[in-house]
XYZ file of C-alpha atoms in Angstrom:
674
model
C -70.600 214.059 -9.480
C -71.982 212.186 -12.622
C -74.999 210.459 -12.382
C -74.668 208.304 -15.069
C -71.202 207.036 -16.839
C -70.678 206.599 -20.832
C -70.690 203.081 -20.318
C -73.532 200.813 -19.226
C -73.286 198.896 -16.103
C -73.434 195.002 -16.594
C -77.231 195.301 -15.010
C -78.182 197.827 -17.347
C -77.446 195.796 -20.544
C -80.630 193.742 -19.625
C -82.952 196.632 -18.850
C -85.200 197.158 -21.477
C -85.306 200.799 -23.624
C -85.851 203.555 -20.928
C -86.428 206.590 -21.411
C -84.596 209.314 -20.609
C -83.841 209.818 -16.663
C -85.972 212.833 -14.553
C -82.498 213.658 -13.003
C -81.446 215.207 -16.546
C -83.325 218.246 -16.846
C -84.883 218.128 -20.332
C -86.121 222.083 -20.758
C -84.703 224.774 -22.657
C -85.008 227.252 -20.036
C -82.631 228.542 -17.809
C -79.828 226.044 -16.719
C -81.404 223.289 -18.644
C -79.165 220.415 -19.606
C -79.533 221.842 -23.199
C -78.264 225.328 -22.202
C -74.519 226.679 -22.245
C -73.272 227.201 -19.121
C -73.551 230.399 -17.230
C -70.365 233.008 -18.044
C -70.615 234.770 -14.709
C -71.820 234.273 -11.054
C -73.960 237.337 -11.459
C -75.490 234.985 -14.584
C -75.755 232.132 -12.803
C -77.300 233.449 -9.146
C -79.837 234.822 -11.987
C -80.600 232.128 -13.996
C -81.896 230.243 -10.534
C -83.702 232.882 -9.235
C -85.487 233.122 -11.818
C -85.944 229.022 -12.260
C -87.173 229.403 -7.995
C -89.875 232.255 -9.067
C -91.156 229.960 -11.598
C -91.325 227.221 -9.145
C -92.727 229.008 -6.709
C -95.910 230.348 -8.889
C -96.611 226.837 -10.070
C -96.426 225.284 -6.223
C -95.303 221.604 -6.923
C -96.872 219.501 -4.716
C -94.544 216.690 -4.889
C -91.275 215.572 -6.046
C -91.508 213.597 -9.304
C -91.775 209.755 -9.703
C -88.672 208.466 -9.474
C -89.175 205.873 -12.090
C -86.635 206.052 -15.146
C -89.439 206.221 -17.586
C -91.655 208.616 -16.332
C -92.683 211.624 -17.772
C -91.258 215.112 -16.048
C -93.639 218.319 -16.175
C -93.405 221.608 -17.480
C -93.126 223.023 -13.743
C -90.592 220.611 -12.526
C -88.372 220.953 -15.432
C -87.090 224.353 -14.105
C -86.246 223.159 -10.835
C -85.139 220.111 -11.579
C -81.132 221.043 -12.251
C -78.720 218.048 -13.703
C -76.566 217.635 -10.386
C -73.283 217.479 -13.034
C -73.887 220.574 -14.457
C -75.070 221.914 -10.540
C -71.313 221.262 -9.522
C -69.666 222.352 -11.927
C -71.378 226.033 -11.743
C -70.852 225.694 -8.507
C -67.214 225.188 -8.655
C -66.235 227.145 -11.244
C -66.452 229.787 -14.433
C -65.458 230.852 -17.618
C -64.356 234.339 -16.185
C -62.468 232.459 -12.876
C -65.181 234.183 -10.344
C -66.019 232.627 -7.562
C -69.022 231.177 -7.257
C -70.901 230.110 -3.907
C -70.523 226.494 -2.651
C -74.252 225.917 -2.664
C -76.903 228.035 -4.403
C -78.732 230.957 -2.546
C -81.833 230.209 -0.157
C -81.587 226.934 0.330
C -85.271 226.269 1.008
C -86.303 227.605 -2.054
C -84.194 224.726 -4.470
C -85.474 222.012 -2.749
C -85.865 220.262 -6.155
C -82.331 220.496 -6.854
C -81.632 218.172 -4.404
C -84.708 215.737 -5.068
C -82.604 212.717 -5.034
C -81.682 213.227 -0.938
C -85.384 213.894 -0.271
C -88.618 213.743 -1.651
C -90.821 216.137 -1.614
C -94.820 215.713 -0.869
C -97.205 218.578 -0.107
C -100.094 215.960 0.121
C -102.042 215.798 3.210
C -103.506 212.875 2.525
C -100.403 210.725 2.951
C -99.385 211.894 6.561
C -100.608 210.105 9.917
C -99.542 210.247 13.506
C -97.257 207.614 15.127
C -99.245 207.473 18.833
C -100.591 204.747 20.472
C -104.414 204.932 21.446
C -104.956 205.220 25.272
C -106.535 202.379 26.831
C -106.156 199.985 23.772
C -103.789 196.535 24.420
C -100.688 196.746 22.092
C -100.832 194.054 19.354
C -98.761 191.192 19.741
C -96.565 190.029 17.611
C -97.299 186.872 16.347
C -94.607 184.792 13.949
C -96.075 183.703 10.842
C -95.435 180.064 9.492
C -95.151 179.615 5.914
C -96.248 176.321 4.108
C -94.585 172.722 4.612
C -92.809 172.463 1.441
C -91.049 176.186 2.106
C -89.787 175.052 5.387
C -88.653 171.720 4.203
C -87.490 173.455 0.852
C -85.252 175.326 3.401
C -84.238 172.909 5.544
C -82.606 170.668 2.683
C -81.153 173.898 1.287
C -78.927 174.200 4.041
C -78.716 170.257 4.009
C -77.294 170.355 0.544
C -75.035 172.991 1.014
C -73.501 171.725 4.413
C -73.050 167.783 3.159
C -71.501 169.672 -0.554
C -69.272 171.870 1.617
C -67.715 168.913 4.039
C -66.981 167.292 0.378
C -65.593 169.618 -1.398
C -63.135 170.928 1.763
C -62.312 166.797 2.085
C -61.213 166.901 -1.295
C -59.602 170.434 -2.045
C -57.308 170.070 1.347
C -55.934 167.081 -0.146
C -55.598 168.079 -4.300
C -55.058 171.697 -3.048
C -53.404 172.284 -0.035
C -52.549 175.908 -0.812
C -56.328 177.085 -0.917
C -56.520 176.016 3.153
C -52.945 177.168 4.170
C -55.289 179.926 6.532
C -56.370 177.287 8.094
C -53.914 174.659 8.580
C -50.698 174.922 10.981
C -47.875 176.552 9.729
C -44.276 176.286 10.704
C -45.030 175.995 14.159
C -48.326 178.457 14.542
C -51.302 177.393 15.143
C -54.129 179.037 12.166
C -55.512 182.446 13.496
C -58.609 181.386 11.419
C -60.471 178.155 12.923
C -62.143 175.697 9.961
C -65.706 175.653 11.693
C -66.004 179.040 12.047
C -65.093 179.767 8.721
C -67.187 176.654 7.058
C -70.580 179.252 7.010
C -68.432 182.667 5.031
C -66.993 180.327 2.892
C -69.533 177.908 1.702
C -72.635 180.055 2.244
C -71.879 183.828 2.541
C -69.525 183.742 -0.253
C -72.056 182.709 -2.613
C -74.362 185.543 -1.805
C -71.779 188.326 -1.208
C -73.130 190.557 -4.198
C -75.938 191.558 -2.055
C -74.010 192.396 1.184
C -71.586 195.462 1.457
C -72.752 196.886 -1.626
C -70.495 199.504 -2.306
C -71.973 203.381 -2.995
C -71.251 206.905 -2.888
C -72.581 210.193 -2.115
C -75.236 210.971 0.222
C -77.433 208.093 1.433
C -80.734 209.908 0.730
C -84.264 209.103 -1.143
C -81.972 207.706 -3.754
C -78.338 206.548 -3.746
C -74.965 206.501 -6.100
C -74.216 201.853 -6.151
C -70.123 201.448 -7.657
C -71.535 198.483 -10.037
C -69.062 196.070 -9.418
C -68.508 192.483 -10.795
C -66.669 189.499 -9.803
C -64.636 186.427 -11.737
C -63.863 184.608 -9.265
C -67.359 183.608 -7.824
C -67.198 186.369 -5.274
C -63.477 185.567 -3.251
C -62.695 189.258 -5.365
C -65.086 192.097 -6.583
C -63.504 194.405 -9.384
C -65.084 197.602 -9.791
C -66.752 197.859 -13.526
C -66.069 202.049 -13.323
C -69.898 202.367 -13.890
C -72.343 203.836 -11.416
C -76.154 203.146 -11.155
C -78.556 205.543 -9.266
C -81.043 203.684 -7.155
C -84.080 204.424 -5.098
C -82.524 203.891 -1.146
C -84.703 202.178 0.999
C -82.393 200.081 2.769
C -80.854 203.241 5.084
C -81.695 204.046 8.551
C -82.211 207.696 7.311
C -85.342 208.266 9.038
C -86.523 211.219 8.826
C -84.351 212.098 5.967
C -81.650 214.363 7.623
C -78.806 212.528 5.539
C -78.763 216.015 3.214
C -76.170 217.265 1.880
C -77.750 221.024 1.284
C -80.418 222.275 3.600
C -80.239 223.881 7.343
C -78.360 221.630 8.898
C -75.447 221.251 6.498
C -75.163 224.494 6.508
C -74.988 224.522 10.466
C -72.427 221.845 10.198
C -70.331 223.620 7.448
C -69.981 226.820 10.087
C -69.329 224.785 12.808
C -65.888 223.054 11.028
C -64.522 226.612 10.220
C -65.119 227.185 14.145
C -63.917 224.092 15.778
C -62.399 222.042 12.432
C -62.826 218.571 11.863
C -60.518 216.302 14.748
C -61.766 215.905 18.216
C -58.666 216.082 19.483
C -58.420 218.251 22.447
C -62.567 218.474 22.867
C -62.718 216.557 25.341
C -60.121 216.855 28.386
C -59.931 214.908 31.432
C -63.434 214.216 31.651
C -64.781 217.984 30.440
C -65.994 218.524 27.013
C -66.471 221.724 24.797
C -69.137 223.998 24.931
C -70.450 222.639 22.362
C -70.868 219.151 23.329
C -72.293 220.776 26.838
C -74.783 222.492 25.357
C -75.309 218.283 23.326
C -75.877 216.985 26.359
C -78.091 219.582 27.957
C -80.427 219.298 24.547
C -80.386 215.793 24.766
C -81.476 215.790 28.372
C -84.331 218.393 27.026
C -85.275 216.507 24.088
C -85.620 213.113 25.699
C -87.026 214.525 29.071
C -84.575 213.551 31.617
C -82.622 215.754 33.674
C -78.773 215.022 32.513
C -77.486 213.347 29.328
C -74.108 211.958 28.248
C -72.732 211.564 24.967
C -70.152 208.863 23.730
C -68.414 209.174 19.906
C -70.043 205.381 19.121
C -73.682 203.867 19.700
C -72.379 200.212 19.882
C -69.516 201.405 22.471
C -72.438 203.284 24.788
C -73.786 200.033 25.497
C -70.668 198.400 26.093
C -68.899 200.535 28.091
C -71.999 201.602 29.940
C -73.472 198.727 30.895
C -70.238 197.958 33.124
C -70.577 201.055 34.872
C -74.300 200.390 35.977
C -74.194 196.796 37.046
C -71.230 194.187 38.588
C -70.682 190.625 40.073
C -73.771 190.178 42.318
C -76.189 191.787 39.939
C -78.936 190.631 37.569
C -79.608 191.856 34.588
C -82.705 190.524 33.180
C -82.788 190.868 28.782
C -85.332 190.506 26.494
C -83.939 187.481 24.239
C -83.514 189.597 21.125
C -81.373 192.579 22.269
C -78.515 193.652 20.553
C -75.001 192.758 20.367
C -74.189 195.968 22.315
C -76.539 195.104 25.278
C -75.189 191.163 25.468
C -71.288 192.452 25.087
C -71.758 194.983 27.476
C -73.505 192.801 30.029
C -71.085 189.648 29.750
C -68.048 192.212 30.583
C -70.158 193.347 33.891
C -69.366 190.325 35.350
C -73.794 190.682 36.262
C -75.700 187.213 35.704
C -78.114 187.225 33.005
C -81.697 185.597 32.132
C -83.574 186.646 29.042
C -87.001 186.587 28.776
C -89.156 185.745 25.397
C -89.512 188.668 23.267
C -91.609 190.903 24.558
C -94.000 188.344 26.598
C -94.976 190.205 29.895
C -96.179 186.622 31.302
C -92.522 185.537 30.733
C -90.986 188.273 32.090
C -93.071 188.374 35.328
C -92.681 184.901 35.467
C -88.586 185.085 35.760
C -89.174 187.710 38.168
C -90.529 186.074 40.868
C -88.366 183.583 40.094
C -85.079 185.367 40.497
C -86.417 187.137 43.524
C -87.605 184.529 45.740
C -84.590 182.356 44.559
C -81.945 184.956 45.156
C -78.468 184.713 43.934
C -77.118 181.637 43.067
C -75.478 179.375 46.257
C -75.501 181.784 48.553
C -79.400 182.810 47.730
C -78.791 186.568 49.031
C -80.939 188.844 48.009
C -79.746 190.599 44.256
C -77.733 193.907 44.743
C -79.554 195.557 42.084
C -81.339 194.012 39.257
C -81.409 195.513 35.771
C -84.486 195.078 33.023
C -82.948 195.738 29.680
C -85.541 195.788 26.992
C -85.215 197.669 23.047
C -87.977 200.146 22.122
C -87.718 199.059 18.526
C -85.930 195.920 17.503
C -84.257 196.350 14.756
C -84.501 192.516 13.105
C -88.210 192.282 14.106
C -89.593 195.870 13.990
C -91.321 195.414 16.641
C -92.292 197.409 19.803
C -91.353 197.015 23.345
C -94.525 196.556 25.387
C -93.871 199.403 27.424
C -97.061 199.972 29.694
C -96.732 196.154 30.272
C -93.313 196.548 31.752
C -93.846 199.727 33.694
C -96.347 198.083 35.354
C -94.290 195.184 36.673
C -91.880 197.916 37.197
C -94.142 199.098 40.194
C -95.080 195.896 41.638
C -90.869 194.262 41.365
C -89.061 197.065 41.895
C -86.336 196.717 39.385
C -84.340 199.178 37.557
C -85.341 199.700 33.636
C -82.830 200.652 31.007
C -84.669 201.040 27.518
C -82.483 200.885 24.548
C -84.427 203.257 21.897
C -81.078 203.409 19.279
C -84.536 202.988 16.440
C -87.264 204.374 18.221
C -85.659 208.026 19.163
C -86.511 210.537 16.536
C -88.768 207.743 14.806
C -91.790 207.300 16.324
C -93.970 209.133 18.844
C -96.161 212.055 17.889
C -93.455 214.742 18.188
C -90.376 212.372 17.682
C -89.177 211.894 21.302
C -89.185 207.619 20.855
C -91.092 204.698 23.236
C -92.252 207.454 26.155
C -93.914 209.732 23.550
C -95.187 206.958 21.622
C -97.194 205.622 24.352
C -97.761 208.440 26.364
C -96.258 207.967 29.200
C -93.765 210.012 31.608
C -90.343 209.359 30.181
C -89.014 209.962 34.606
C -90.651 206.514 34.938
C -87.770 204.324 32.712
C -84.608 205.173 34.782
C -81.921 204.517 31.958
C -82.669 205.967 28.150
C -80.069 205.199 25.593
C -80.262 205.817 21.882
C -77.930 206.510 19.271
C -77.455 209.662 16.446
C -77.008 207.478 13.377
C -80.806 207.170 12.526
C -83.207 209.587 12.590
C -80.661 212.609 13.496
C -78.186 211.851 10.194
C -75.000 211.778 13.057
C -72.801 208.957 14.617
C -72.412 208.467 18.139
C -74.868 207.813 21.326
C -76.134 209.019 24.540
C -77.379 208.298 27.725
C -80.463 209.924 29.516
C -81.079 209.638 33.393
C -81.079 211.056 36.449
C -78.235 213.442 37.249
C -77.547 211.126 39.838
C -77.059 208.546 37.628
C -75.026 210.571 34.768
C -72.614 211.862 36.923
C -71.501 208.433 38.101
C -71.669 207.272 34.741
C -69.273 210.414 33.872
C -66.900 208.949 36.576
C -67.168 205.206 35.933
C -68.013 204.699 32.299
C -65.021 203.930 29.855
C -66.202 205.704 26.923
C -66.065 209.032 29.072
C -62.260 207.545 30.377
C -61.194 206.198 27.318
C -62.452 206.863 23.982
C -62.881 209.795 21.861
C -65.048 212.393 21.711
C -67.502 213.605 19.158
C -66.381 215.761 16.750
C -67.663 218.877 16.924
C -68.928 218.602 13.003
C -71.242 215.583 14.187
C -72.491 217.124 17.412
C -73.823 219.944 15.522
C -75.098 218.104 13.226
C -77.215 216.038 16.162
C -78.075 219.698 17.425
C -79.147 221.278 14.081
C -81.758 218.082 13.119
C -82.627 217.918 17.199
C -83.484 221.409 17.134
C -85.531 221.000 13.720
C -87.836 218.315 15.410
C -88.187 220.235 18.315
C -89.007 223.511 16.941
C -86.859 226.931 18.479
C -88.887 228.586 20.879
C -88.452 232.571 19.989
C -86.053 234.828 22.267
C -88.565 236.121 24.755
C -89.449 233.521 25.886
C -87.794 232.633 28.989
C -86.289 229.101 29.380
C -88.275 227.940 32.579
C -91.386 228.538 30.751
C -90.878 225.598 28.706
C -91.543 222.647 29.085
C -90.962 218.338 28.101
C -91.997 218.308 25.247
C -92.127 221.297 23.861
C -89.119 223.223 21.769
C -85.593 224.333 23.041
C -85.161 227.581 24.426
C -83.459 229.673 22.087
C -80.536 229.945 24.734
C -79.972 226.963 24.443
C -78.333 226.622 20.954
C -75.233 228.348 19.842
C -75.760 231.581 18.455
C -73.958 230.824 15.755
C -76.812 228.308 14.454
C -79.079 229.711 12.116
C -81.904 227.393 11.267
C -83.928 228.653 8.061
C -87.734 229.454 9.299
C -89.315 225.964 8.030
C -86.769 224.283 10.599
C -86.763 226.619 13.756
C -90.369 226.446 13.746
C -90.507 222.714 14.163
C -93.137 222.921 11.174
C -90.479 220.880 9.155
C -89.997 218.008 11.632
C -93.411 217.895 12.414
C -93.957 217.120 8.778
C -91.131 214.662 8.604
C -92.559 212.791 10.816
C -96.201 212.199 9.850
C -94.429 210.876 6.569
C -92.619 208.692 8.197
C -95.681 207.637 10.025
C -97.911 207.555 7.127
C -94.892 205.538 4.745
C -94.193 202.834 7.548
C -97.961 202.127 7.769
C -98.609 202.267 4.074
C -95.303 200.163 3.120
C -96.423 197.435 6.455
C -99.947 197.221 5.560
C -99.783 197.103 1.455
C -96.854 194.135 2.015
C -99.917 192.557 3.756
C -102.630 192.755 1.921
C -100.200 191.699 -1.083
C -99.825 188.700 1.048
C -96.242 188.700 2.264
C -95.184 187.450 5.431
C -93.973 190.351 7.218
C -93.203 191.134 10.593
C -93.162 193.916 13.235
C -95.791 196.793 14.492
C -97.293 199.004 12.041
C -95.357 201.823 13.310
C -92.075 200.240 12.935
C -89.856 201.931 10.038
C -88.140 198.740 9.579
C -90.704 196.091 7.740
C -89.338 192.884 7.785
C -90.323 191.041 4.784
C -89.847 186.563 5.061
C -87.865 185.222 2.456
C -86.792 181.858 3.714
C -84.482 180.410 1.600
C -81.224 181.299 1.256
C -80.909 180.861 -1.967
C -83.904 183.307 -2.660
C -82.146 186.629 -0.572
C -79.526 186.815 -3.765
C -81.970 186.471 -6.491
C -84.604 188.997 -4.478
C -81.490 191.558 -4.107
C -80.786 191.435 -7.724
C -84.055 191.405 -9.305
C -85.014 194.658 -7.291
C -81.622 195.992 -8.534
C -81.917 195.352 -11.784
C -85.420 196.918 -12.460
C -86.435 199.514 -14.448
C -85.934 201.694 -11.244
C -83.277 200.178 -9.425
C -84.087 199.607 -5.983
C -81.184 198.745 -3.340
C -82.224 196.387 -0.599
C -80.845 194.945 2.786
C -81.233 191.184 3.278
C -80.463 189.687 6.520
C -79.683 186.082 7.340
C -78.414 183.630 9.929
C -76.616 184.493 12.629
C -78.005 187.868 12.515
C -81.550 186.052 12.374
C -82.560 182.479 12.794
C -81.723 179.535 10.236
C -84.915 179.764 8.607
C -86.337 183.068 9.029
C -83.861 184.954 6.153
C -85.376 187.888 5.283
C -85.003 191.569 3.395
C -85.700 194.571 5.889
C -87.049 197.978 4.296
C -85.983 201.438 5.927
C -88.626 203.226 5.535
C -87.420 207.152 5.438
C -89.414 210.745 5.444
C -87.592 211.503 2.561
C -89.967 208.849 0.579
C -92.642 209.851 -1.657
C -96.077 207.731 -1.918
C -94.566 206.935 -5.431
C -91.611 205.692 -4.171
C -93.376 203.099 -1.542
C -95.793 202.289 -4.776
C -92.458 201.563 -6.814
C -91.239 199.368 -3.960
C -94.880 197.404 -3.788
C -95.423 196.963 -7.502
C -91.217 195.471 -7.178
C -92.528 193.446 -4.529
C -95.348 192.130 -6.229
C -93.766 190.940 -9.301
C -90.689 189.587 -8.039
C -93.321 187.804 -5.217
C -94.903 185.651 -8.037
C -91.686 184.738 -9.402
C -89.717 183.829 -6.208
C -93.026 182.384 -4.434
C -93.064 184.906 -2.033
C -96.879 184.860 -0.925
C -97.507 182.695 2.168
C -98.899 185.349 4.277
C -102.319 184.758 6.161
C -104.529 187.180 3.847
C -105.585 185.110 0.952
C -108.999 184.909 -0.792
C -111.279 188.074 -1.353
C -109.157 189.851 1.352
C -105.632 189.643 -0.714
C -105.614 192.590 -2.955
C -103.864 193.324 -6.138
C -101.428 195.787 -6.141
C -103.638 198.641 -8.123
C -105.908 198.317 -5.199
C -102.728 198.765 -2.498
C -101.707 202.033 -4.235
C -105.287 203.333 -4.926
C -106.331 202.640 -1.485
C -103.008 203.793 0.276
C -104.208 207.021 2.493
C -106.582 204.383 3.973
C -103.528 201.624 4.982
C -101.710 204.909 5.899
C -104.069 205.914 8.400
C -103.475 205.371 12.425
C -106.922 204.174 12.270
C -106.919 200.828 12.895
């Protein structure tokens, strides 16, 4: 796939003159861009081996900086292959010989895919994601901006609403054809509600440029954007035919397993050869293939539970499993910021629902006292069961559940606990086992653990883990087992390979009975045809990724605060929300980040996903990011924050640092010593 089109993108026309990108090899040695392509497979392999030998002798400590104006050292040039030439080399040659589909010994050619995963060997930029025992979890305090920011935000919405209604009133009379989809026609009622579509037509459409950005390729450390333009104010989008490579801080690729090459990708390729790409017939009458059974056993081992059930979709895991747990006469107590899948599953279960203030243990205890003493409405009979549902990591706020506080209340009031770890599993904790690992509690003190594979594991689907009695019940009564399609073998292989890489694989001579949670996975628990490279099988690479992710999270979170921004969330969270407030600043922030010399793609979030006046940008940090990548994001935020007037945090005066101070003291900000 070419990294640059012959035609410049619209945003590239406005950029200052740039020096050659580091994505192109500039040296004349080996496989350089100025060198002719090898004429045979043998010469290709020889040149690649020489380049690897030179790279190993120099031992580079980090991926070159992403900036398009960065200089590239000679040691890096030997191992950075132009992706377009590499694709050509791996598919054909002048002699018509069949070349390998990927370079040999993938552990040695990491720098050929530095766009997917940035490598950094500096131990200063690592820390451990772990809660210090005996210390209380810091309470999340939402900061309010100055009154003029709130006032201007409300006025902005007021103007949009008033002008929108005026335009609708006039438009329905002067241009009725534009509103046919909102008006009755030929005796049929409109499928779209005029009121419901008002927000979409009058606000979201104005900002559609920063939503649903089309991309191609691997969503790793960088991502390839398909440039587009709109001739009719975002009603339609047209592709320009050009592409832009951007730093990707918008994907849930927490551990960087979104890679097209490497040990996990090799395992997935092998699974396709063995099982095919379809999931048809993989699950019959509630049963499954050997790969499904191994996957569920591995998930149970990873989470520290007795058994586990795998579903093919994360949203469906909650929405189809919760109705199998509770029904009429039961009570679900839900955190007010729980995900839509939890709300939907609870709604269709028929159970009564009560909500408590976000992560507020006093609110939860007060509600528990009330519902236990009063019982069911009207009859006041005792509840059949009470299920408290919380999330491990809240995706819009970046806050962690106060798990020790919830467990204390569980012992006192005897309710069942359901923890949704969609964003926390694999991302936090010294061993990546989620919130129980982070707080150092026994996972079996939690009744039900739910999680997804779409974030840390680079795959798809979800799981439910718990006691064998509960899981057996859910296999029969949960709708996902009976009606949903099973997970495809290739996706399941990615789950198994990435999870085993985090855990590490025990030597074959170690019996499974001697391995206790949270230890490595037994060799016999994995398919024999999955051969992970030594750095993955040993767990060394997985541990390194966890520690790099922990550092990157704390560094970005603390750095933004020191620069004066208002942020939400816990320092250990890989989701770092930066508050924008005014809806007009959402599109501007997105544009200005993407139009920088080093383009950066971000995710902006607004109502109804967030409260009306707390529009925000969510940075999604990954272990694939280098320290220099976070530096790039901080510099961009510092400059854009001054232009858009975003620095309204509580850090003021001498406590506020400039961006160079933040970057120079990165090791201090990213440590877990606070």
